[in-house]
Coordinates of C-alpha atoms in Angstrom, one line a residue:
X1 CA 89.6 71.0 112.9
X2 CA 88.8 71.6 109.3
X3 CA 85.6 69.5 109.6
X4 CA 84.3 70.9 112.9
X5 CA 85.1 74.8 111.0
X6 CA 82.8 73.4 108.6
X7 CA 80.0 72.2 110.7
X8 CA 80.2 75.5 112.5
X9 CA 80.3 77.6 109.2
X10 CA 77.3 75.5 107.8
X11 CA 75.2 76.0 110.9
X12 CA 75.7 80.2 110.1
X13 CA 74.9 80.0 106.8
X14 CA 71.8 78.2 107.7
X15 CA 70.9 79.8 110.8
X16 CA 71.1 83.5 108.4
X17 CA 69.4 81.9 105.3
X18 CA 66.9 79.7 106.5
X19 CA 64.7 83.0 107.9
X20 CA 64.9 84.2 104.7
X21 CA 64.4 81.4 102.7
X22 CA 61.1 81.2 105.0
X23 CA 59.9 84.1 104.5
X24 CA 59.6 83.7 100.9
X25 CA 58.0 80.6 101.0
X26 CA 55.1 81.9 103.1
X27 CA 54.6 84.6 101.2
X28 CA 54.1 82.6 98.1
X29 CA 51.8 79.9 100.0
X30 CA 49.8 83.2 100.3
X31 CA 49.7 83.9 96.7
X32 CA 48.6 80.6 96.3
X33 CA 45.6 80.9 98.3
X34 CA 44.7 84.1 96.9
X35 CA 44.8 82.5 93.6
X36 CA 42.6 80.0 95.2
X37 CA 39.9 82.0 95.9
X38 CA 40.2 84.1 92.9
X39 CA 39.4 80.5 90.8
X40 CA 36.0 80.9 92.5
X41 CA 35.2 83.6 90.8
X42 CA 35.3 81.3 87.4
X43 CA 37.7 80.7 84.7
X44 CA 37.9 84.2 83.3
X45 CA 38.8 85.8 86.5
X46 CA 41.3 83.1 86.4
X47 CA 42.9 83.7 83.1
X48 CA 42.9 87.2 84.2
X49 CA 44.7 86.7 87.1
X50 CA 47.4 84.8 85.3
X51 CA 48.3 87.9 83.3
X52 CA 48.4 90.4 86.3
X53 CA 50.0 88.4 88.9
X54 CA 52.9 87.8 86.5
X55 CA 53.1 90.9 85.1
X56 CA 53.0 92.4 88.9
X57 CA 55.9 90.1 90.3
X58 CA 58.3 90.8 87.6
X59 CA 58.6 94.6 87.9
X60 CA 57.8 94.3 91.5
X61 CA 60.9 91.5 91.6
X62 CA 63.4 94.0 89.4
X63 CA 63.3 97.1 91.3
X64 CA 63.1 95.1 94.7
X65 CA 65.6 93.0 94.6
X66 CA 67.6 95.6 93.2
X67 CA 67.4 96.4 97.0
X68 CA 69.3 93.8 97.9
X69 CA 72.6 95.6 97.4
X70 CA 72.0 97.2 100.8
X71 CA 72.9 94.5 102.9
X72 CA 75.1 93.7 100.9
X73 CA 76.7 97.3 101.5
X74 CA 76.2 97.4 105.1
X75 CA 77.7 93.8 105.9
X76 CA 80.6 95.7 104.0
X77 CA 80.7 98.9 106.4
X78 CA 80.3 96.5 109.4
X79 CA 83.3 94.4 108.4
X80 CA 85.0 97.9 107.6
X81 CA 84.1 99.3 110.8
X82 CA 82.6 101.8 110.2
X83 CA 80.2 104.1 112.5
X84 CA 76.9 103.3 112.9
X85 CA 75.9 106.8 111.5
X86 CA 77.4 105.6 108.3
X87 CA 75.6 102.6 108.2
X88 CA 72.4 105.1 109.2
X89 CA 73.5 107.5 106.0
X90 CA 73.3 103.9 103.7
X91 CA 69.5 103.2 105.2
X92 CA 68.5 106.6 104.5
X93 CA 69.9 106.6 100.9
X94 CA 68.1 103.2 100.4
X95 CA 64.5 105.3 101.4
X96 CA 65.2 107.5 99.1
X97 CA 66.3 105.2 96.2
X98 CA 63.1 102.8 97.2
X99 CA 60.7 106.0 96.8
X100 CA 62.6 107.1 93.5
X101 CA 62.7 103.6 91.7
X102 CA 58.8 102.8 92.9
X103 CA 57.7 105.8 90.1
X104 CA 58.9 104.3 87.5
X105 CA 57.4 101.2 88.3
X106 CA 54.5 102.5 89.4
X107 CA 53.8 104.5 86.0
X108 CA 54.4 100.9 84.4
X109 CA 51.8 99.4 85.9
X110 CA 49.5 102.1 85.8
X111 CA 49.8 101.8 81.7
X112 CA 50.5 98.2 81.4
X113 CA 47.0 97.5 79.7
X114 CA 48.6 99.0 76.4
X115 CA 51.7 96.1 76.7
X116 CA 48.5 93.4 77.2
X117 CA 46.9 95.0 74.4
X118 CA 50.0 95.1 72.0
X119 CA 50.5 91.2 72.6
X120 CA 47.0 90.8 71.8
X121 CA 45.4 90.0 74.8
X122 CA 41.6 89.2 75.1
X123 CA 39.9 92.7 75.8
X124 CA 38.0 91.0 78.1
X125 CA 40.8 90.0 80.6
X126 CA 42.4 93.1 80.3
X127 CA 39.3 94.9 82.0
X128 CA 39.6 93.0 84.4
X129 CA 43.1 93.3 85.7
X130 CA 43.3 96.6 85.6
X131 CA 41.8 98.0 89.1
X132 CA 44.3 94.9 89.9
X133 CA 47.2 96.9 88.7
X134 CA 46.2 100.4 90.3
X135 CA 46.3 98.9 93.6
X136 CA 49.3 97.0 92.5
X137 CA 51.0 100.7 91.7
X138 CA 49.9 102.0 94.7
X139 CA 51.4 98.8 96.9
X140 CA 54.7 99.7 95.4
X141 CA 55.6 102.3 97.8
X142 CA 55.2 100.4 101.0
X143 CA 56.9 97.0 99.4
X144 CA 59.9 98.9 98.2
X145 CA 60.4 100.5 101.8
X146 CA 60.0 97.1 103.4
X147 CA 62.5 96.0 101.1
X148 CA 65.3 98.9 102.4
X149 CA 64.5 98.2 106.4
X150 CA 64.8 93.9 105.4
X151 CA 67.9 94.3 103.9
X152 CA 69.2 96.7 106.9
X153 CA 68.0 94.3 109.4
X154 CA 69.8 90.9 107.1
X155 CA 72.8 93.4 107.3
X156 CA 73.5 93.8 110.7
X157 CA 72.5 90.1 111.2
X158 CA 68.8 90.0 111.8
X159 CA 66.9 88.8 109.4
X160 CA 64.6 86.8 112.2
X161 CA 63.3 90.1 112.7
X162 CA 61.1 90.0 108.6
X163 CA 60.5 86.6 109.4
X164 CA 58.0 87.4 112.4
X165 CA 56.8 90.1 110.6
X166 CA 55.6 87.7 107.6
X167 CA 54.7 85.1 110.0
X168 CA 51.8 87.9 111.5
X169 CA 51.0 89.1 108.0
X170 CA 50.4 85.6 106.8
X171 CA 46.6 85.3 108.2
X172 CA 45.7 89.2 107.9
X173 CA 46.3 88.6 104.0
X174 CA 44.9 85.2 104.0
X175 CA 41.4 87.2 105.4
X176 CA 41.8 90.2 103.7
X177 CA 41.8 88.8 100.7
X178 CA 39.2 86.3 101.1
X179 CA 37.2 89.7 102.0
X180 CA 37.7 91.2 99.3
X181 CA 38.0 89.0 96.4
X182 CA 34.6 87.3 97.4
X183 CA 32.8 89.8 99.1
X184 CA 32.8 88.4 102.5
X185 CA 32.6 89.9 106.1
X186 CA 30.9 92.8 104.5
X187 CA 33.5 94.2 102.5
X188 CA 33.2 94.8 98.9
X189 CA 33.8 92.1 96.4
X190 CA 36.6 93.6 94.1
X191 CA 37.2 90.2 92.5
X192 CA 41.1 90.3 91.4
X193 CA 41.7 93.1 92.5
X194 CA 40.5 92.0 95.9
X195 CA 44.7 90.3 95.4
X196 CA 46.2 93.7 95.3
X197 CA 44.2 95.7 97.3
X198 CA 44.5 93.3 100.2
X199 CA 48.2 93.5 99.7
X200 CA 48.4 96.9 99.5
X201 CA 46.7 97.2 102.7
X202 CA 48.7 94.4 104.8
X203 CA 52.0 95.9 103.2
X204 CA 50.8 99.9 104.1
X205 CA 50.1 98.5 108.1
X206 CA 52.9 96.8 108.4
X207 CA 55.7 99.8 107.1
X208 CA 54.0 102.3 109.1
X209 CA 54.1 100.0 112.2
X210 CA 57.9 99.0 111.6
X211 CA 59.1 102.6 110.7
X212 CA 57.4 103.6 114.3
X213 CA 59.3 100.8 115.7
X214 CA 62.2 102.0 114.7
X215 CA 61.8 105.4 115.6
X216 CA 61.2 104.3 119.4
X217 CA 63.8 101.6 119.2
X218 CA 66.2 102.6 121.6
X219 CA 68.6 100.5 120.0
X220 CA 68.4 101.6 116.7
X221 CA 68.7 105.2 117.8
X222 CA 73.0 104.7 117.1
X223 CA 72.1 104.5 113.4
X224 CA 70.0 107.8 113.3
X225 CA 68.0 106.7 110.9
X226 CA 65.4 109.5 111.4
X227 CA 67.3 112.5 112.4
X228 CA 70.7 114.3 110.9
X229 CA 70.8 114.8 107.8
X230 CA 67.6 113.7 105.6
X231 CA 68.5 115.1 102.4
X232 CA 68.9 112.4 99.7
X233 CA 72.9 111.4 99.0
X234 CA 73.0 110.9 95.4
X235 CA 76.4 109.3 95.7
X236 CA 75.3 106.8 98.2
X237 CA 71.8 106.1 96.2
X238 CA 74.1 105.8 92.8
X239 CA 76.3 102.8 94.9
X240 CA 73.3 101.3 95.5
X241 CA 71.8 101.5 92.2
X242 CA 75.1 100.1 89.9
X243 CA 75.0 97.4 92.8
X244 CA 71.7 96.2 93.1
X245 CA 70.2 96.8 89.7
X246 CA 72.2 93.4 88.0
X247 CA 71.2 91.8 91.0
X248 CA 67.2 93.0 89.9
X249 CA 67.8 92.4 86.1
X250 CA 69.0 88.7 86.5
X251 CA 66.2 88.1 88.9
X252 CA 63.6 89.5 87.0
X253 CA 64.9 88.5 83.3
X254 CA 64.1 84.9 84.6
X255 CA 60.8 85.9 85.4
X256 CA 60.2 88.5 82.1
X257 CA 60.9 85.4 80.0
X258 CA 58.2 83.4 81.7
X259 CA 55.6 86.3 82.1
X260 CA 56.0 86.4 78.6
X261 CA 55.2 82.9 77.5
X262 CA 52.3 83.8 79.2
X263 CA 51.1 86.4 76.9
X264 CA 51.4 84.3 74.4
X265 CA 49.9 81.7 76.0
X266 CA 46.8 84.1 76.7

């Protein structure tokens, strides 16, 4: 009995984590093309990209996976039993947090050419990432409110639901940034920032697409997500934040330390 509980119990865990896990591992396969292409723009470009790319997925990986806490939160309510409504209230405090947590970040990487700069970076590489970085602070918005409706969906047991949604974004990325990085299919060649920008766009499609999905979703209408009351609750959005922020800080220390061998690397 105890053996066939752990068969059963194994196959849950997989069957929940393996979407996820999948996710992830397409997303950096697409980094890794990008990077790709950007290598055909020449060594520089390269070197360039090494400091942005870093730099970008550390703060991006600190104040998103600070996120995680709401899944964490609304596994909670569902094992408490609590109303859907409730669950709702957590989703809408998550928006809020998401859009309030993407400023700071996206100030940071508005002005990270000064942190490049104090760890003596070549002047050279620094002009060029930083269109990278304004696209980069302007893809923050969209990622972070991905980031609330994927942890929803992981906490009331869907996370197959991000997995298709990554699995269609896969080639638009793949071809967006082949665009724009090289210049091809008629759209401008941005070089590196051709990463971000095509990013940005993917990521900007896909939340306005989902968010209008949910709105429609007859199913999702229990949770009132978009109606009620739409005023921030700071009580709710402070849970979150003492929750998920040392979630964001241990995931993102790990990557600080490495971003920062590769300043001084560069």
């Amino acid at each position: 009995m105890k053996f066939t509980s752990l068969i059963i119990s194994t196959q849950k865990i997989t069957a929940f984590a393996l979407p996820i896990s999948a996710s992830s591992l397409i997303n950096m396969i697409s980094s890794f093309i990008a990077m790709r292409f950007v290598a055909q723009l020449g060594p520089v470009e390269l070197a360039a990209a090494a400091l942005a790319i870093t730099t970008f997925i550390t703060i991006m990986t600190v104040v998103a996976t600070s996120l995680y806490a709401i899944s964490i939160l609304v596994s909670h309510y569902r094992a408490q039993h609590k109303t859907a409504i409730e669950i709702g209230k957590l989703v809408k405090s998550g928006f809020w947090l998401a859009v309030i947590l993407a400023i700071p970040a996206t100030i940071a990487l508005c002005n990270i050419e000064k942190i490049l700069a104090l760890f003596g970076e070549n002047p050279q590489l620094i002009i060029l990432t930083q269109n990278y970085f304004y696209f980069a602070a302007a893809s923050m918005f969209p990622i972070l409110i991905i980031s609330v409706i994927s942890q929803f969906y992981s906490g009331i047991g869907k996370p197959k639901f991000m997995l298709l949604l990554t699995v269609i974004g896969f080639p638009l990325i793949i071809l967006f940034s082949y665009g724009f990085i090289l210049g091809k299919f008629g759209l401008p060649k941005l070089g590196l920032a051709g990463v971000a920008c095509s990013a940005f766009l993917v990521q900007a499609i896909f939340c306005i697409c989902v968010l209008t999905n949910m709105y429609f979703n007859k199913r999702l209408k229990q949770y009132e997500i978009f109606s009620g009351n739409l005023a921030p609750n700071w009580p709710l959005c402070k849970t979150i934040f003492m929750l998920g922020m040392p979630i964001g800080i241990q995931f993102g220390g790990e990557l600080a330390a490495m971003t920062i061998a590769i300043y001084f690397m560069g």
